[in-house]
Amino acid sequence: MKKIILILLASCIAVTAFSNEKQPLKFIEASEFTLVGKLFPDTPNPYHRVDTVKYKGFTQNENSQLRQSSGISVAFRTDSRTISVKAEYGELFTNRSTPRISSQGFDLYARVDGEWVWAGANAHNTDNPKILSNPIPLVENMDGKMREYLLYLPNFSEIRSLKIGVDEGAVIESTEIPFKGRVCMFGSSYTHGTSTSRSGMTYPAQLSRLTGYQILSLGCGGSSKLQPYFAEALADVDADVFIFDGFSNPKAPMIEARIHDFIKIIRSKHPSTPLVFLNTLYRARRHFNTSVEKVEKAKLEMAEKVMEECVKKYENVYWINSVNNLHEEFETTADGSHPSDYGYY
């Protein structure tokens, strides 16, 4: 009798060990699936936002940012119980107020009953080259149901290769873009995603999931200054509407000097497409810093002045002047300039 009990126990242990054993994974290059949020479909590197060889005039810093993958996601479906990724990086960027899981990591959402639900996030240890090539899990031990997924790429890193790993016997296939239309959004570090905890928490990404519209995000931290060379690139984007976070970076004199040429360049190829301009956010650090207060106040007043002129002068140009009440909500800021996830929401 004791022998029978021991045999049964051994069998149970063996079955448990087998069921908990990780299944081998197969890896497929992410660019074989549907890339969402791409401004230009034909960049030589599919994970770049702009072809920095084709378009000229950008500074070295701007070139680096345009090669970062912020705003791009991968749409696919799978019945795998595990979803992992492994990546090869070009340039990596970190800043003091954006965690690695946002700047260098990956953020996964699943569609459940028509809603996008967070599923997992992770980042490679880019400090250790010896293990950088190892895959990292985003989600494990799922129930094996077929689901649609949206994988957001890093906000501040250049990706040379990205492979999605699923169970060897699982199905993984591309899906259509899960959002409608093409809304081009150009802007500052706010649009780029500085201080977000995960890449799926940028406000363009949140807006896509909330509204169902595809947002093509071109955030460029510190560099959204109404430059003519940015306008020339944006004018080539196939878009139903343009939204500009264009007054966060330039100071008042630059706003006045550049706004009309910026609009004219876009209008040269989009004669009737709606152009929507947003005012900048209220930076919390201006509350006590008198120098910052002076600069920010001048920017806001100049933006109001020039946009009142532009709305009258150009057809289908719109101005959303909602400086909002974030100055009363100091808990929404991450560092005095950029919102936290709560602030972006």
XYZ file of C-alpha atoms in Angstrom:
345
model
C 0.000 0.000 0.000
C 2.841 2.379 0.866
C 4.454 1.628 -2.500
C 1.201 2.536 -4.317
C 0.946 5.836 -2.415
C 4.580 6.674 -3.196
C 4.045 5.895 -6.885
C 0.958 8.122 -6.983
C 2.812 10.949 -5.256
C 5.717 10.637 -7.673
C 3.296 10.712 -10.607
C 1.623 13.888 -9.268
C 5.005 15.556 -8.814
C 6.020 14.604 -12.340
C 2.789 15.944 -13.845
C 3.091 19.207 -11.864
C 6.694 19.625 -12.918
C 5.750 19.026 -16.556
C 2.843 21.493 -16.460
C 5.034 24.210 -14.892
C 7.912 23.647 -17.302
C 8.354 26.568 -19.689
C 7.524 25.707 -23.275
C 10.099 26.514 -25.991
C 9.428 29.751 -27.844
C 9.517 30.714 -31.492
C 10.463 34.276 -32.457
C 9.151 36.314 -35.370
C 10.365 39.752 -36.452
C 7.733 42.281 -35.364
C 7.812 44.172 -38.671
C 6.185 41.122 -40.319
C 3.027 42.093 -38.441
C 0.967 45.305 -38.647
C 2.763 48.443 -37.512
C 0.375 51.012 -36.060
C 1.011 54.743 -35.726
C 3.562 55.015 -38.549
C 3.735 58.461 -40.132
C 5.687 57.161 -43.115
C 5.133 53.532 -44.191
C 8.389 53.269 -46.158
C 11.200 54.144 -43.739
C 14.260 51.910 -44.429
C 14.207 50.891 -40.770
C 10.560 50.005 -40.039
C 10.885 51.127 -36.426
C 12.027 54.671 -37.318
C 9.446 57.434 -37.411
C 11.105 59.543 -40.116
C 13.645 58.715 -42.837
C 16.447 61.012 -41.655
C 18.370 60.499 -44.910
C 15.483 61.650 -47.084
C 14.530 64.667 -44.960
C 17.235 67.233 -44.235
C 17.823 70.088 -41.823
C 17.442 68.291 -38.502
C 20.031 68.728 -35.780
C 21.960 65.704 -34.521
C 19.711 65.502 -31.471
C 16.568 65.748 -33.608
C 17.863 63.043 -35.951
C 18.381 60.757 -32.970
C 14.874 61.417 -31.668
C 13.276 60.812 -35.076
C 14.872 57.364 -35.142
C 13.272 56.522 -31.792
C 10.136 54.403 -31.888
C 7.785 56.427 -29.664
C 4.193 56.181 -30.843
C 4.686 53.011 -32.894
C 2.967 49.788 -31.868
C 2.590 46.279 -33.300
C -0.835 44.696 -33.828
C -1.163 40.907 -33.839
C -3.185 38.073 -32.377
C -2.086 34.852 -30.765
C -3.290 32.020 -28.569
C 0.101 31.698 -26.894
C 0.250 31.371 -23.131
C 3.485 33.371 -23.115
C 4.490 36.523 -24.971
C 8.127 37.587 -24.862
C 10.338 39.985 -26.804
C 13.988 40.327 -27.653
C 15.482 43.388 -29.275
C 18.589 44.784 -30.904
C 19.083 48.462 -30.132
C 20.752 51.360 -31.856
C 20.961 54.467 -29.711
C 19.571 54.314 -26.196
C 18.409 57.340 -24.271
C 17.560 57.899 -20.656
C 16.502 61.000 -18.805
C 16.066 61.788 -15.164
C 12.260 61.641 -15.054
C 11.396 58.788 -17.440
C 11.811 55.223 -16.128
C 13.545 52.585 -18.206
C 10.381 50.585 -18.768
C 9.063 53.583 -20.735
C 12.231 54.842 -22.396
C 13.722 51.461 -23.342
C 11.023 48.867 -22.633
C 7.893 47.353 -24.129
C 4.251 47.698 -23.122
C 1.572 45.146 -24.038
C -2.215 45.560 -24.228
C -4.868 42.924 -25.016
C -8.327 43.531 -26.429
C -11.001 42.090 -24.126
C -14.696 42.595 -24.932
C -13.809 45.482 -27.214
C -11.650 47.284 -24.617
C -7.864 47.561 -24.516
C -6.643 46.110 -21.223
C -3.067 46.305 -19.964
C -1.397 42.886 -20.115
C 2.271 43.331 -19.236
C 5.446 45.390 -19.565
C 9.159 44.795 -19.236
C 12.551 46.162 -20.229
C 15.892 44.612 -21.116
C 18.829 45.197 -18.816
C 20.653 47.463 -21.238
C 23.455 47.975 -18.683
C 24.603 44.381 -19.153
C 25.593 43.577 -22.783
C 26.102 39.904 -21.890
C 22.384 39.352 -21.288
C 20.965 42.051 -23.578
C 20.187 39.510 -26.295
C 18.150 37.349 -23.897
C 14.354 37.430 -24.368
C 12.273 39.071 -21.673
C 8.717 37.968 -20.804
C 5.856 40.438 -21.020
C 3.153 38.047 -19.837
C 3.183 34.354 -18.880
C 0.844 31.541 -17.821
C -2.165 32.808 -19.765
C -5.190 30.652 -20.542
C -4.360 30.019 -24.203
C -7.357 31.913 -25.662
C -6.922 33.651 -29.010
C -6.683 37.422 -28.394
C -5.679 40.592 -30.207
C -2.667 42.420 -28.818
C -1.065 45.823 -29.195
C 2.628 46.044 -28.352
C 3.954 49.570 -27.767
C 7.622 50.154 -28.600
C 10.064 52.180 -26.451
C 9.642 55.939 -26.254
C 13.318 56.897 -26.241
C 15.241 54.113 -27.970
C 16.206 53.212 -31.501
C 15.222 49.656 -32.411
C 17.167 47.805 -35.109
C 15.396 44.486 -34.686
C 12.482 43.360 -32.531
C 11.324 39.774 -32.300
C 8.104 38.648 -30.631
C 8.305 35.276 -28.915
C 5.350 32.918 -28.452
C 4.949 29.248 -27.548
C 6.353 27.010 -30.254
C 2.971 25.429 -31.001
C 0.952 28.651 -30.799
C -0.679 30.577 -33.620
C 0.508 34.157 -34.152
C -0.683 36.274 -37.049
C -1.068 39.861 -38.123
C -4.295 41.796 -37.650
C -5.599 44.935 -39.296
C -4.869 48.342 -37.735
C -7.338 48.388 -34.814
C -7.977 52.128 -35.108
C -9.622 54.214 -37.822
C -8.256 57.168 -39.755
C -4.882 58.894 -39.576
C -4.458 61.734 -37.082
C -0.979 63.293 -37.260
C 0.193 64.788 -33.977
C 3.430 66.792 -33.804
C 4.763 68.138 -30.557
C 7.184 68.459 -27.695
C 8.368 66.133 -24.955
C 4.745 65.995 -23.817
C 3.786 64.306 -27.081
C 6.980 62.233 -27.049
C 6.125 60.791 -23.627
C 8.626 62.179 -21.124
C 7.825 61.054 -17.563
C 5.368 58.336 -18.583
C 5.802 55.103 -16.666
C 5.163 52.950 -19.752
C 5.173 53.664 -23.498
C 1.445 52.928 -23.716
C 0.764 55.837 -21.368
C 1.725 58.669 -23.745
C -1.309 60.847 -24.330
C -1.436 59.997 -28.084
C -1.532 56.290 -27.150
C -4.206 56.885 -24.520
C -6.284 58.921 -26.973
C -6.104 56.155 -29.587
C -7.405 53.565 -27.145
C -10.100 55.912 -25.806
C -11.377 57.270 -29.137
C -10.639 54.501 -31.629
C -8.673 56.860 -33.908
C -5.146 56.059 -35.067
C -2.745 58.763 -33.923
C 0.551 59.137 -35.759
C 2.750 60.648 -33.071
C 5.820 62.731 -33.780
C 6.891 64.022 -30.403
C 10.392 65.465 -30.294
C 11.448 66.508 -26.807
C 12.650 70.115 -26.643
C 12.526 70.437 -30.430
C 8.928 71.233 -31.350
C 9.690 74.816 -32.349
C 7.659 75.297 -35.545
C 10.778 74.691 -37.658
C 10.237 74.837 -41.444
C 12.077 71.534 -42.001
C 9.682 69.774 -39.617
C 6.768 71.307 -41.540
C 8.218 70.053 -44.845
C 8.377 66.481 -43.528
C 4.924 66.668 -41.936
C 3.454 68.015 -45.172
C 4.264 64.651 -46.787
C 2.286 62.712 -44.169
C -0.986 61.187 -45.335
C -3.317 62.503 -42.625
C -6.998 63.306 -42.120
C -6.185 65.999 -39.562
C -3.076 67.540 -38.015
C -2.793 68.406 -34.316
C 0.119 70.550 -33.123
C 1.551 70.799 -29.616
C 3.623 73.601 -31.108
C 3.884 76.214 -28.369
C 5.497 74.201 -25.568
C 9.127 74.620 -26.675
C 9.547 77.938 -28.554
C 9.722 81.217 -26.700
C 7.418 84.098 -27.579
C 9.583 85.780 -30.297
C 10.092 82.460 -32.104
C 6.350 81.715 -32.035
C 5.631 85.072 -33.652
C 8.386 84.684 -36.263
C 7.616 81.120 -37.391
C 3.892 80.367 -37.116
C 2.760 81.722 -40.506
C 5.504 80.018 -42.539
C 4.849 76.774 -40.675
C 1.170 76.840 -41.635
C 1.920 77.834 -45.251
C 4.296 74.886 -45.732
C 1.698 72.423 -44.451
C -0.994 74.116 -46.540
C 1.102 73.759 -49.719
C 0.288 70.030 -49.740
C -2.799 69.972 -47.537
C -4.913 72.888 -48.791
C -8.020 71.994 -46.778
C -6.963 69.446 -44.134
C -7.904 70.663 -40.633
C -4.956 72.044 -38.659
C -5.563 72.088 -34.901
C -3.202 73.950 -32.581
C -3.085 73.302 -28.827
C -1.822 75.681 -26.207
C 0.953 74.460 -23.964
C 0.441 73.044 -20.484
C 0.781 75.074 -17.315
C 4.196 74.075 -15.960
C 3.928 73.620 -12.218
C 7.413 74.964 -11.540
C 6.383 78.431 -12.701
C 4.248 78.805 -9.585
C 7.220 79.816 -7.400
C 9.963 80.496 -9.992
C 9.492 84.084 -11.164
C 11.843 83.707 -14.169
C 9.965 80.668 -15.456
C 6.665 82.454 -14.802
C 7.750 85.396 -16.963
C 8.817 83.207 -19.904
C 5.759 80.963 -19.741
C 3.339 83.875 -19.444
C 4.873 85.527 -22.511
C 4.590 82.270 -24.501
C 0.936 81.818 -23.624
C 0.071 85.397 -24.484
C 1.944 85.241 -27.800
C 0.316 81.941 -28.729
C -3.108 83.470 -28.090
C -2.225 86.552 -30.161
C -0.894 84.762 -33.245
C -3.578 82.077 -33.244
C -6.367 84.628 -33.153
C -4.811 85.999 -36.364
C -4.303 82.573 -37.959
C -7.845 81.353 -37.314
C -9.138 84.403 -39.186
C -6.543 84.276 -41.970
C -6.533 80.554 -42.871
C -9.462 78.232 -43.488
C -9.777 75.077 -41.381
C -7.256 76.252 -38.793
C -8.432 75.721 -35.230
C -7.168 76.875 -31.839
C -7.765 75.019 -28.589
C -6.807 77.504 -25.889
C -7.384 75.394 -22.804
C -4.477 76.098 -20.495
C -6.551 73.953 -18.102
C -6.545 73.880 -14.335
C -3.410 71.801 -13.851
C -1.946 74.735 -11.936
C -4.407 73.781 -9.217
C -3.475 70.102 -9.404
C 0.172 69.879 -8.414
C -0.137 66.124 -7.917
C -0.320 65.775 -11.720
C 3.297 66.818 -12.302
C 6.302 64.500 -12.371
C 9.121 67.050 -12.328
C 7.602 70.519 -12.503
C 7.537 70.532 -16.304
C 6.139 67.178 -17.402
C 2.963 65.466 -16.214
C 2.954 62.097 -14.520
C 0.717 59.325 -15.894
C -2.068 60.881 -13.843
C -1.354 64.269 -15.369
C -1.316 62.980 -18.944
C -4.591 61.189 -18.341
